[in-house]
Tab-separated table of C-alpha atoms in Angstrom:
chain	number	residue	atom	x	y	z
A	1	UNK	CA	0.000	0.000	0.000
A	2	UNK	CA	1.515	3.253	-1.225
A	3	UNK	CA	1.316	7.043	0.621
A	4	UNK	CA	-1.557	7.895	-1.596
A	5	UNK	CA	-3.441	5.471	0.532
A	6	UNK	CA	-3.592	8.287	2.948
A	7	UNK	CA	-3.790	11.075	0.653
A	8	UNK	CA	-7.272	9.463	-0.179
A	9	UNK	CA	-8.582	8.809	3.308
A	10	UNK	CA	-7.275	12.532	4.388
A	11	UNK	CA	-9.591	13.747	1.164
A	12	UNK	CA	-12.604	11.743	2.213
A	13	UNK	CA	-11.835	12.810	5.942
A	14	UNK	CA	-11.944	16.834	4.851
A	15	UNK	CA	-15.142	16.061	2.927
A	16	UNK	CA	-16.738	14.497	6.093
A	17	UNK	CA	-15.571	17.496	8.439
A	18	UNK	CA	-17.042	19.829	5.361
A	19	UNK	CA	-20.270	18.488	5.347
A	20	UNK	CA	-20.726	18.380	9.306
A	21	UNK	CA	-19.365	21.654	9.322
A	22	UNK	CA	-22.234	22.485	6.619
A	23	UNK	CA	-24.957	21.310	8.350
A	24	UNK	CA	-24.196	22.871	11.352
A	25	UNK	CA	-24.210	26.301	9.521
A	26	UNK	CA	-27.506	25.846	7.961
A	27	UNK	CA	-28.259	26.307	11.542
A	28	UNK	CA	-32.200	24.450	11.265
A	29	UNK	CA	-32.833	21.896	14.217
A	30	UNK	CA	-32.294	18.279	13.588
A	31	UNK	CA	-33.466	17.299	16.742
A	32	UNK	CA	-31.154	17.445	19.843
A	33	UNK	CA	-30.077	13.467	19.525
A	34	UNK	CA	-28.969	13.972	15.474
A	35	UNK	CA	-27.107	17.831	16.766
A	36	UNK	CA	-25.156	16.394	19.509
A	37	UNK	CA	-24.361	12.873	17.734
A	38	UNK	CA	-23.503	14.655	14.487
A	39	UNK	CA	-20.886	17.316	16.628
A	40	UNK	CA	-19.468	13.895	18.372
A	41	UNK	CA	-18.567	12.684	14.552
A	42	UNK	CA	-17.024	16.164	13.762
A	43	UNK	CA	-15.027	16.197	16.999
A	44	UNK	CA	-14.454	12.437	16.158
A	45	UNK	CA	-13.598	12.818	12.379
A	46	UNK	CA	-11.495	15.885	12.790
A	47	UNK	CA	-9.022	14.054	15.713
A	48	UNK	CA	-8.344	11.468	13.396
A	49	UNK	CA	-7.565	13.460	10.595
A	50	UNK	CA	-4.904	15.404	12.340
A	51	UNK	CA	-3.382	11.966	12.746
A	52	UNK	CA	-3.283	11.102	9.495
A	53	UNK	CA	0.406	12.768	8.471
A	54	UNK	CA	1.615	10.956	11.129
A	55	UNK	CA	0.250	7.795	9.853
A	56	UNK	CA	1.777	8.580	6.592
A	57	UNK	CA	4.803	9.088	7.845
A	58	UNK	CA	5.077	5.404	9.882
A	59	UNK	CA	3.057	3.236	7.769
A	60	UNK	CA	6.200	1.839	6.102
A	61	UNK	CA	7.327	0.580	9.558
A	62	UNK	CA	4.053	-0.578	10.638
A	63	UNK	CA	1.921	-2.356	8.105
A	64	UNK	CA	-0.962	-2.769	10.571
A	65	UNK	CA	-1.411	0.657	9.530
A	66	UNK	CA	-2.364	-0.877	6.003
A	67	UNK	CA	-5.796	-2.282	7.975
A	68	UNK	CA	-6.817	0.696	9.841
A	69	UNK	CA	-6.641	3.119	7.043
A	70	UNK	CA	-8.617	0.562	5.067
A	71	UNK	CA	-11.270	0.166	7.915
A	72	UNK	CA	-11.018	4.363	8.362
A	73	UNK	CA	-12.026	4.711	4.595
A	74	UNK	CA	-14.579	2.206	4.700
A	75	UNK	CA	-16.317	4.454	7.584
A	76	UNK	CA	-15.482	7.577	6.206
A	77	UNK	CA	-17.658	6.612	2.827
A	78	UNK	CA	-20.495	5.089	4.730
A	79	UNK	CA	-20.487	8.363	7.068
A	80	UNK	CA	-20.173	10.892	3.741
A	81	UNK	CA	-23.324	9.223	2.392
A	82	UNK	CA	-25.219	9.859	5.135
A	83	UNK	CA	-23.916	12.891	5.635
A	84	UNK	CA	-25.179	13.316	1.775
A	85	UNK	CA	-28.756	12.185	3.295
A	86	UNK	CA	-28.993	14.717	5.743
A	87	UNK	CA	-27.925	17.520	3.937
A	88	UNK	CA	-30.759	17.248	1.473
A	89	UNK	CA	-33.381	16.380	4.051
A	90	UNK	CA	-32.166	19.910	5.921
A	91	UNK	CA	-31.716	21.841	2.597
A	92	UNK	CA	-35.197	20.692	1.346
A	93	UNK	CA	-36.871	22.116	4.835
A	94	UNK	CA	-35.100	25.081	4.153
A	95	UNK	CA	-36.843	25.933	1.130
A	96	UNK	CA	-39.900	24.828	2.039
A	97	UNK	CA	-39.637	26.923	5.085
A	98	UNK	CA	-38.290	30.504	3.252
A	99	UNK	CA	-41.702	30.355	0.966
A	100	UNK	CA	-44.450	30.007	3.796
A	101	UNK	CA	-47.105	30.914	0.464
A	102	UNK	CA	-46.906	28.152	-1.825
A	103	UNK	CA	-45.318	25.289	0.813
A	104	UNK	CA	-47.739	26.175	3.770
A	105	UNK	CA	-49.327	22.504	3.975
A	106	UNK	CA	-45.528	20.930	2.703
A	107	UNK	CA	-43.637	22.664	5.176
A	108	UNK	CA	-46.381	21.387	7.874
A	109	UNK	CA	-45.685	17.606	6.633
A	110	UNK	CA	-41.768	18.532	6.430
A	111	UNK	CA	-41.752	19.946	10.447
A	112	UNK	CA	-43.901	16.887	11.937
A	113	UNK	CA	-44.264	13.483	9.912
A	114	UNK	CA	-40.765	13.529	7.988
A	115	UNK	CA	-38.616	14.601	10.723
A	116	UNK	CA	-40.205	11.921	12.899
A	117	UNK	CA	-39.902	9.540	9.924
A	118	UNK	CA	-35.569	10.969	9.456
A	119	UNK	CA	-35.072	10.746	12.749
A	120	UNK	CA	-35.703	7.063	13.692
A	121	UNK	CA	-34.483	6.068	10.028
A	122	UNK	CA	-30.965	8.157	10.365
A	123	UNK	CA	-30.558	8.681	14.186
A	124	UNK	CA	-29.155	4.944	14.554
A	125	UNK	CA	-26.943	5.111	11.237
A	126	UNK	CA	-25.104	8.055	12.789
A	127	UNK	CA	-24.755	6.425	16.231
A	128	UNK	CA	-23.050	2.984	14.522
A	129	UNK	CA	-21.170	5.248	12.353
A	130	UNK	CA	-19.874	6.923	15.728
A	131	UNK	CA	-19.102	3.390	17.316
A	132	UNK	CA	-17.224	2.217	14.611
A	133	UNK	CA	-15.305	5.578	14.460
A	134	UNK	CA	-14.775	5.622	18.410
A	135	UNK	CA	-13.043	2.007	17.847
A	136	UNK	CA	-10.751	2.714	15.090
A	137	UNK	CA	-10.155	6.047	16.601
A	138	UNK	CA	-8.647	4.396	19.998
A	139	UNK	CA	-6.280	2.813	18.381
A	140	UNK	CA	-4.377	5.618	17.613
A	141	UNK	CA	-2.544	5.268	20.539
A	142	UNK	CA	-1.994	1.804	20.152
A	143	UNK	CA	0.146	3.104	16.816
A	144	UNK	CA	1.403	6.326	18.882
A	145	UNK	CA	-0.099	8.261	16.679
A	146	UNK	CA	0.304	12.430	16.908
A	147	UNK	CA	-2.003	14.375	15.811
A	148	UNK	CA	-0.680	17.724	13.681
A	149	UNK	CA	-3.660	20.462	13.425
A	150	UNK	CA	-3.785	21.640	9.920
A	151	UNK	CA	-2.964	25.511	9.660
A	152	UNK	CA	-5.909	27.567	7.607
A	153	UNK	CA	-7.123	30.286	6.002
A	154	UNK	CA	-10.367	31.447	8.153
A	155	UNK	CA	-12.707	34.467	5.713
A	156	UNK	CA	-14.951	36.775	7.715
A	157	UNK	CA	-16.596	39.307	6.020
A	158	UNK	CA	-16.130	43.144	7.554
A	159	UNK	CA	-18.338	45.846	5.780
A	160	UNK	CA	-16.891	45.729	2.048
A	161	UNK	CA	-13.412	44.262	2.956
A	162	UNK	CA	-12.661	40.810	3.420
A	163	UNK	CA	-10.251	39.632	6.144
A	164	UNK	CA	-8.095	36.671	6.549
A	165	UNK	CA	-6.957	35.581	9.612
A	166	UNK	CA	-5.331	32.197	10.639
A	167	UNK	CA	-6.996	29.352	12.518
A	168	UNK	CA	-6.303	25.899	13.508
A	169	UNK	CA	-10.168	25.585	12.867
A	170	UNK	CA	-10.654	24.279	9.026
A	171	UNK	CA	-13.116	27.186	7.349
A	172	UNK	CA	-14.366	26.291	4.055
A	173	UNK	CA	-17.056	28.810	3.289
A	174	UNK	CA	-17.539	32.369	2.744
A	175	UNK	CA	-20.961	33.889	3.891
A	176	UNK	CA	-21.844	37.409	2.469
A	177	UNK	CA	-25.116	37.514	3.747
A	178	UNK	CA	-27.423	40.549	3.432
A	179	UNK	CA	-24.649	43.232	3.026
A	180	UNK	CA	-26.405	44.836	-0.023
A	181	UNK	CA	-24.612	46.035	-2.514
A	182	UNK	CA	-21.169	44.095	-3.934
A	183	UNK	CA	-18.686	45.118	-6.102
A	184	UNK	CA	-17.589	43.194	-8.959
A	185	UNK	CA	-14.142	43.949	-7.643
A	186	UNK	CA	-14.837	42.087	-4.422
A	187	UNK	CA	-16.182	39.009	-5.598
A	188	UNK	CA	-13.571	38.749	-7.932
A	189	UNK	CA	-11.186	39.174	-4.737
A	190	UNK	CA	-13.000	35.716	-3.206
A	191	UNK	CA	-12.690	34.250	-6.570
A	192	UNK	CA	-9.050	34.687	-6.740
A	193	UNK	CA	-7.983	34.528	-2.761
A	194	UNK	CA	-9.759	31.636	-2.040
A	195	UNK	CA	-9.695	28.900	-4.595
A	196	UNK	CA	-10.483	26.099	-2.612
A	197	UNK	CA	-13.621	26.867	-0.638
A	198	UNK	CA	-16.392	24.172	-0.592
A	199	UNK	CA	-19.388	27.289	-0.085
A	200	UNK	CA	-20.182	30.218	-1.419
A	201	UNK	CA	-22.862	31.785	0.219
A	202	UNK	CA	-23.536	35.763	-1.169
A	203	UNK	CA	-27.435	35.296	-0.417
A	204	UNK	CA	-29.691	38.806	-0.020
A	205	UNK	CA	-26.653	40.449	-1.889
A	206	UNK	CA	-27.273	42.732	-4.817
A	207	UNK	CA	-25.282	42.549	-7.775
A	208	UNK	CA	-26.251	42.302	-11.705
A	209	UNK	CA	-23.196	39.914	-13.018
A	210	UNK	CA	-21.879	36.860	-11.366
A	211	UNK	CA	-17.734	36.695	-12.679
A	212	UNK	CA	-17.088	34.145	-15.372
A	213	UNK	CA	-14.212	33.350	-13.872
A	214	UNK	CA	-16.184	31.206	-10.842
A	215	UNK	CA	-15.487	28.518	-12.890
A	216	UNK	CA	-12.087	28.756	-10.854
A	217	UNK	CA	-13.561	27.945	-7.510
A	218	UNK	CA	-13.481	23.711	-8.627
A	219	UNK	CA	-13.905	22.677	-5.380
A	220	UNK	CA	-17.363	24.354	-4.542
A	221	UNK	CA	-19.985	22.452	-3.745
A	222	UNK	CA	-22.649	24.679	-2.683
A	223	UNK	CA	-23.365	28.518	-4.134
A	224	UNK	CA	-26.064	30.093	-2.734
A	225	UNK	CA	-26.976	33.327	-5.192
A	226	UNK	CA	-31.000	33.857	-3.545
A	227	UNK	CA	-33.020	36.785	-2.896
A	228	UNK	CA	-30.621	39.062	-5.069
A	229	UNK	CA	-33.311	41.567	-6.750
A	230	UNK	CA	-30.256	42.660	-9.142
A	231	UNK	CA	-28.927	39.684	-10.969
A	232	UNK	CA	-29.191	39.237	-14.368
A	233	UNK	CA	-26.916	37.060	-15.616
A	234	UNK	CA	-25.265	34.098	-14.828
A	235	UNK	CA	-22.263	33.218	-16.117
A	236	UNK	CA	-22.195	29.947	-18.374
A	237	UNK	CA	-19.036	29.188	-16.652
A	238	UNK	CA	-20.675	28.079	-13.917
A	239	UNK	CA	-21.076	24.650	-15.475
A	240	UNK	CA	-17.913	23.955	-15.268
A	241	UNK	CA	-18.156	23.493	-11.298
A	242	UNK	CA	-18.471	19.847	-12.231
A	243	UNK	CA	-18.273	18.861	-8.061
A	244	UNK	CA	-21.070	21.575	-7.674
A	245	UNK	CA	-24.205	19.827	-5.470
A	246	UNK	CA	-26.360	22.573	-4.578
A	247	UNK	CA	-27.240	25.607	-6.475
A	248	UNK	CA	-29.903	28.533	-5.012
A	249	UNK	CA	-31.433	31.040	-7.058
A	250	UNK	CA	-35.060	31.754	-5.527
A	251	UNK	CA	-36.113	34.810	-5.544
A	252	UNK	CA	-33.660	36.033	-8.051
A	253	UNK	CA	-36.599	38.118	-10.270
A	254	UNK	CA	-34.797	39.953	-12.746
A	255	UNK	CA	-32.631	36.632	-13.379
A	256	UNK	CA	-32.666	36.412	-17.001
A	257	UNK	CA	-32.355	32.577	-17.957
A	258	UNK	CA	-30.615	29.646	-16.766
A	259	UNK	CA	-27.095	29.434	-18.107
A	260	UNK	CA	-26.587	26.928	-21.414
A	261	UNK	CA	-24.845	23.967	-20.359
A	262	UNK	CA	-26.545	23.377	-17.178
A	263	UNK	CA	-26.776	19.578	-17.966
A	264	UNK	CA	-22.816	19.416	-16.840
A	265	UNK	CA	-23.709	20.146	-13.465
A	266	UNK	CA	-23.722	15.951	-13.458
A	267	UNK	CA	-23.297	16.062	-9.302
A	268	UNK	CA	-26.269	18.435	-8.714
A	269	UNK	CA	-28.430	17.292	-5.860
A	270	UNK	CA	-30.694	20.486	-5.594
A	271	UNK	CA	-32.083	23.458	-7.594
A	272	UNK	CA	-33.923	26.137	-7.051
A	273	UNK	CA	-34.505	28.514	-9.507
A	274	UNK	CA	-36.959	32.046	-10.393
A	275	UNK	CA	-36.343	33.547	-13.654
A	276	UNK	CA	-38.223	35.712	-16.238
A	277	UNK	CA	-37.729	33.770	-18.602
A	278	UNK	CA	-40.491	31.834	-20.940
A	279	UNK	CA	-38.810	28.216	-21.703
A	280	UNK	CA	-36.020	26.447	-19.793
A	281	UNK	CA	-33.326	25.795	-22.577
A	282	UNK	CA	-33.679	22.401	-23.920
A	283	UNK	CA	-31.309	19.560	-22.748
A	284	UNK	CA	-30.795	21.651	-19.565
A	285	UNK	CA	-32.423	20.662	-16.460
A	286	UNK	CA	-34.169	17.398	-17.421
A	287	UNK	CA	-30.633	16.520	-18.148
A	288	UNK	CA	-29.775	16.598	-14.132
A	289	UNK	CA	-29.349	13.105	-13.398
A	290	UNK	CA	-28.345	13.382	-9.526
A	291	UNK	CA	-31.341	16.252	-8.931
A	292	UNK	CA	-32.654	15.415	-5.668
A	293	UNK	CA	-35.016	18.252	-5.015
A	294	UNK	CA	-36.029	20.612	-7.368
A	295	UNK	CA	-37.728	24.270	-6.706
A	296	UNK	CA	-39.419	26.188	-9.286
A	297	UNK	CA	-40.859	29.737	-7.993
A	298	UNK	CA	-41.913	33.207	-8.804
A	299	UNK	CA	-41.326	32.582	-12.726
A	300	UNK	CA	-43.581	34.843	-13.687
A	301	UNK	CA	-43.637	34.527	-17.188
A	302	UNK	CA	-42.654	30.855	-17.060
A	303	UNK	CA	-44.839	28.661	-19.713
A	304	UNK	CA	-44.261	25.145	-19.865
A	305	UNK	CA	-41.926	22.692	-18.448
A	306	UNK	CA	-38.884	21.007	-19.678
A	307	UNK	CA	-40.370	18.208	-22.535
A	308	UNK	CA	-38.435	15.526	-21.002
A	309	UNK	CA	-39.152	16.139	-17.327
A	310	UNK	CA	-39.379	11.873	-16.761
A	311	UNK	CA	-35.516	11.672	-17.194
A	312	UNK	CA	-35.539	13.090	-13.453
A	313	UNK	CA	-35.391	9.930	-12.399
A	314	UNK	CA	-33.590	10.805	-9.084
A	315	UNK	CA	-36.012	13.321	-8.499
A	316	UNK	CA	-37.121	13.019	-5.055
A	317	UNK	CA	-38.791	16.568	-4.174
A	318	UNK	CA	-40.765	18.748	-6.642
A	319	UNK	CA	-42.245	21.943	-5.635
A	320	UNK	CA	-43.853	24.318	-8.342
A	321	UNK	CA	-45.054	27.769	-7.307
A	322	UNK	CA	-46.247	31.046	-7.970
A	323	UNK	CA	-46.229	30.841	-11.820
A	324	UNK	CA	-48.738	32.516	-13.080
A	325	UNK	CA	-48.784	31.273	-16.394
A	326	UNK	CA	-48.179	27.767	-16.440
A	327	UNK	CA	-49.265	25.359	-18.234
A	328	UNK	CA	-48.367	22.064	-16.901
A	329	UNK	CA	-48.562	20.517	-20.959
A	330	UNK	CA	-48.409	16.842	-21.766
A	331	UNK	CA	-46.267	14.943	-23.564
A	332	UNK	CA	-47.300	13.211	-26.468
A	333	UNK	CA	-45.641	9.687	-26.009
A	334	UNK	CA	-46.394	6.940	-23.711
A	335	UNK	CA	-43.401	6.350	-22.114
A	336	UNK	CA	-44.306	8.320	-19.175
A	337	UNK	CA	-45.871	4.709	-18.607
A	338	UNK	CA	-42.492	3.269	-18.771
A	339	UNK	CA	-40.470	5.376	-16.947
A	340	UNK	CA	-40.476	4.902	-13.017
A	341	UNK	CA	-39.478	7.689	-11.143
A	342	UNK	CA	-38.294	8.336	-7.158
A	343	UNK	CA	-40.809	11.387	-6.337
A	344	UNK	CA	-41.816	11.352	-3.020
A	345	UNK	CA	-43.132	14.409	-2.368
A	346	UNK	CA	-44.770	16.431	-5.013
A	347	UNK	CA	-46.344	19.800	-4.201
A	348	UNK	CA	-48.337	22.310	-6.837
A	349	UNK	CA	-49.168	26.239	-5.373
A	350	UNK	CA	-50.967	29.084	-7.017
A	351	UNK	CA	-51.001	27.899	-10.678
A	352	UNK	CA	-54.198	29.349	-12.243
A	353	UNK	CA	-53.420	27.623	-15.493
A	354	UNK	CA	-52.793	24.091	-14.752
A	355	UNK	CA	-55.736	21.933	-15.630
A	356	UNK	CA	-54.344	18.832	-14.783
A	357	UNK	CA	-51.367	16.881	-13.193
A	358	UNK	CA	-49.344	16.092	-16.004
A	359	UNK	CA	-48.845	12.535	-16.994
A	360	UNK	CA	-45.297	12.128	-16.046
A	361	UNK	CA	-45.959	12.188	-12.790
A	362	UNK	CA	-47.101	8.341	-13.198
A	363	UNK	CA	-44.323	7.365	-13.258
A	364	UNK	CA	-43.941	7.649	-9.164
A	365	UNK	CA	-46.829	5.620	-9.181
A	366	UNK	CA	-45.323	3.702	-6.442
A	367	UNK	CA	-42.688	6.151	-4.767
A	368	UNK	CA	-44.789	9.272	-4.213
A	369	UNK	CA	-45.921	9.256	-0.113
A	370	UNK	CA	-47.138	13.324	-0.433
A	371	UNK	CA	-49.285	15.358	-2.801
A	372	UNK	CA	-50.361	18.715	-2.176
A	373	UNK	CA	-52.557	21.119	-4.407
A	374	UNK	CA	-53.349	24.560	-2.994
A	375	UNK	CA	-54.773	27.338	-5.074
A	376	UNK	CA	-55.399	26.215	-8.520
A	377	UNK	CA	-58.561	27.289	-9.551
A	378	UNK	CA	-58.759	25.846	-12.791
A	379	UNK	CA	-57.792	22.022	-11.947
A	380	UNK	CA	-60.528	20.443	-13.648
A	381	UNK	CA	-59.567	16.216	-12.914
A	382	UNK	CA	-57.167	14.103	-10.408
A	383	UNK	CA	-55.097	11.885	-12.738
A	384	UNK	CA	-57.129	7.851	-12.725
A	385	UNK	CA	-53.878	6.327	-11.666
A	386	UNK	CA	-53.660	8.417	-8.348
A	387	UNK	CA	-55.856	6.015	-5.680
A	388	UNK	CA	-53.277	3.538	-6.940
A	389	UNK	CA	-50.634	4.656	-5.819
A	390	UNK	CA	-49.022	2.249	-3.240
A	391	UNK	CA	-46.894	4.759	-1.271
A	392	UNK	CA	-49.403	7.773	-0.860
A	393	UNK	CA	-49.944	8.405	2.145
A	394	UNK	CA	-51.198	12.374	2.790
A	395	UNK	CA	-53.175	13.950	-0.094
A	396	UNK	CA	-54.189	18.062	0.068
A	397	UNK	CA	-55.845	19.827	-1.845
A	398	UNK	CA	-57.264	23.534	-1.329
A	399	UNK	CA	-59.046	26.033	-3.318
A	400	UNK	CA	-59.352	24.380	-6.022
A	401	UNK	CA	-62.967	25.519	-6.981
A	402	UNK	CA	-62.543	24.084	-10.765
A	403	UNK	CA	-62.042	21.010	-9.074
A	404	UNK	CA	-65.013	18.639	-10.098
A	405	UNK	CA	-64.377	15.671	-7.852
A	406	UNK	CA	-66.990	13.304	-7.656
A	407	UNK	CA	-67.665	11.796	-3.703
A	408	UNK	CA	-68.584	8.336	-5.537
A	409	UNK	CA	-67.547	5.869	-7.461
A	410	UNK	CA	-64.957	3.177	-7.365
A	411	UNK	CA	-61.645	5.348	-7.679
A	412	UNK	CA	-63.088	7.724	-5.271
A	413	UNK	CA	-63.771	5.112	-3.009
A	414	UNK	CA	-60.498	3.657	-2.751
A	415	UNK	CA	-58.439	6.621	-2.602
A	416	UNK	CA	-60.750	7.174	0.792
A	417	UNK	CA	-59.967	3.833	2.033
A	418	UNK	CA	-56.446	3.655	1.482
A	419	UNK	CA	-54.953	7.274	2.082
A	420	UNK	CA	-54.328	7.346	5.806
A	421	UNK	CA	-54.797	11.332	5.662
A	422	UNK	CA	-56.719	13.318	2.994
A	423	UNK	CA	-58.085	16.401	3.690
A	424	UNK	CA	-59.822	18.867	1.256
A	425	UNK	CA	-61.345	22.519	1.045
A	426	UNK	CA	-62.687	24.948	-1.019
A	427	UNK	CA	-63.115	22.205	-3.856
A	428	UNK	CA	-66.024	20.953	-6.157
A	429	UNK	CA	-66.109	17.269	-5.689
A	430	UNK	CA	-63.398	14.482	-7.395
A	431	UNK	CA	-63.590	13.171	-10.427
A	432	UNK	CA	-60.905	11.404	-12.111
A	433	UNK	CA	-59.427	11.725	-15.544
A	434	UNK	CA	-58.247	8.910	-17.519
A	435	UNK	CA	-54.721	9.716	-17.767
């Protein structure tokens, strides 16, 4: 086993400490358990990376050290997986949470039955991934192992200036957050100072032009651009970020379109997006293969959808508000029939032109557990295949006047029957349309 052995598990040991580090900044409430089990793993994570030069240095004398790093990397990529888990379940309630209009009955579900749900499902993962960790970790004296704290570059923002100061604490994000107005001049100072951050976070800023030259900052993996009433532009350099996960742009209104090559963003996990304008490019976000969680807002003049919106097969969260034009169109083929597709939740929000759920959606036929409708008058039908689905478990829907939907019949009946909760207002009656 070569030095590079422990090149890799120091890599996979930063990510770890970068995600927990993350989290902790996103600053919503896991539930005390998950906080104080998740700081544990940092506090874990980060001893036994500072002991990883020494390792270096000795494993040619001791080639036990050949096992432990092997059992250290095997935990570190179980614990940066879950750590991938929990990121999207917190970013998800974060967005939900920021628009109370359209996500209202979501963000209810999101703040009682999923957390509940998380919790017992990724509560014991993290405590096994702690044990495992606390064994490995103890023998670090048995290989007299000294642990070297790495020297960094620590960013706080002051005013308009940026200042650097040193830490022994690894920082690996910049927050600009609600400072108003930024020079061009200073972002490009970020750009070119700090190459090797992992977030960008210039949120409730206001600036028109995002620099081209972003496409520097390869190791981002989160860029949070939202609420900035000023941006136009994004820079189609951005795609380049190939490592980029998690890209925010609600409530950017005067955001002109999406930028071209979008479908390189191959390791995006979540979008959010408000723009002006009428059509999403095509082969651009229906090309997102890892899209966990997708948020469209605010797009005023926003028309249709993406044609191949099926190829979202990792699509696990869809949330659609606020566009006042939209018409939710069909697709002409069948093979929304084919496709299956990992939506779980799904939730619709002040659409006045959507008539119907469109017939891609049955594709989660047996994955989606939570469907919400509020405030879309002109939804004429429920799609036939709905009371089939296996997983559904919580079904809203609310001011929908247009909403003919019948209180008998046999698809009526079983959607009654076999939806623990449903609950309705401001509606017609059901009826159900035969796609």
């Amino acid at each position: 086993m070569q030095k590079n052995m422990v090149e890799l598990v120091f890599g996979i040991a930063k990510e770890v400490v970068e995600k927990l580090a993350s989290i902790a900044y996103r600053e919503i409430s896991l539930g005390n358990s998950i906080e104080s089990d998740l700081k544990k793993l940092e506090r874990t994570v980060s001893a036994i990376k500072a002991a990883l030069e020494d390792a270096g240095e000795k494993q040619p004398l001791n080639r036990e050290l050949d096992t432990w790093l092997t059992q250290l990397e095997d935990v570190f990529h179980d614990a940066e997986n879950l750590l991938d888990e929990v990121e999207c379940q917190v970013v998800r309630r974060q967005v939900v949470k920021m628009h109370a209009k359209i996500g209202r009955k979501v963000r209810r579900f999101f703040s009682r039955s999923n957390p509940l749900v998380f919790r017992i499902s990724v509560g014991h993962k993290i405590k096994e991934i702690g044990v495992r960790l606390d064994e490995i970790a103890a023998n670090k004296a048995k290989f007299h192992l000294a642990e070297k704290p790495e020297r960094n570059d620590h960013v706080m923002m002051h005013g308009r200036r940026l200042q650097k100061t040193h830490s022994f604490v690894r920082a690996s994000e910049i927050v600009v957050n609600g400072v108003g107005p930024l020079s061009s001049s200073l972002i490009n100072e970020c750009i070119v100072k700090f190459k090797h951050l992992r977030m960008l976070n210039l949120s409730n800023s206001s600036f028109e032009i995002l620099p081209s030259n972003i496409s520097r900052m390869k190791h981002l993996r989160h860029i949070d651009l939202s609420r900035n009433y000023k941006i136009k532009k994004l820079p189609n350099s951005i795609c380049k970020l190939q490592r980029l996960q998690t890209l925010r742009l609600e409530n950017c209104k005067e955001l002109l379109e999406l930028p071209r090559d979008m479908k390189c963003l191959i390791q995006l996990r979540f979008l959010s997006i408000t723009t002006t304008q009428r059509r999403f490019s095509k082969n651009g976000i229906e090309c997102l293969a890892s899209l966990r969680t997708l948020f469209i807002g605010h797009c005023k003049n926003l028309v249709v959808l993406p044609h191949n919106m099926r190829r979202l097969t990792a699509l696990e969260t869809l949330v659609i508000g606020d566009c006042e034009n939209l018409i939710l169109t069909e697709e002409d083929d069948n093979n929304h029939r084919k496709t299956k597709l990992s939506l779980r939740t799904v939730v619709f929000g002040l659409l006045p032109k959507m008539m119907a759920l469109p017939n891609w959606l049955r594709g989660c036929e047996t994955s989606l557990q939570y469907l919400c409708i509020e405030d879309c008058p002109n939804l004429t039908a429920l799609p036939q295949w709905l009371p089939n689905a296996t997983s559904l478990a919580k079904l809203e829907i609310h001011k929908c006047q247009g909403t003919s939907i019948a209180t008998r019949g046999t698809a009526s009946t079983r959607l009654s029957k076999r939806i623990e909760d449903v609950r309705m207002s401001k509606i017609g009656g059901i009826c159900f349309s035969s796609g």
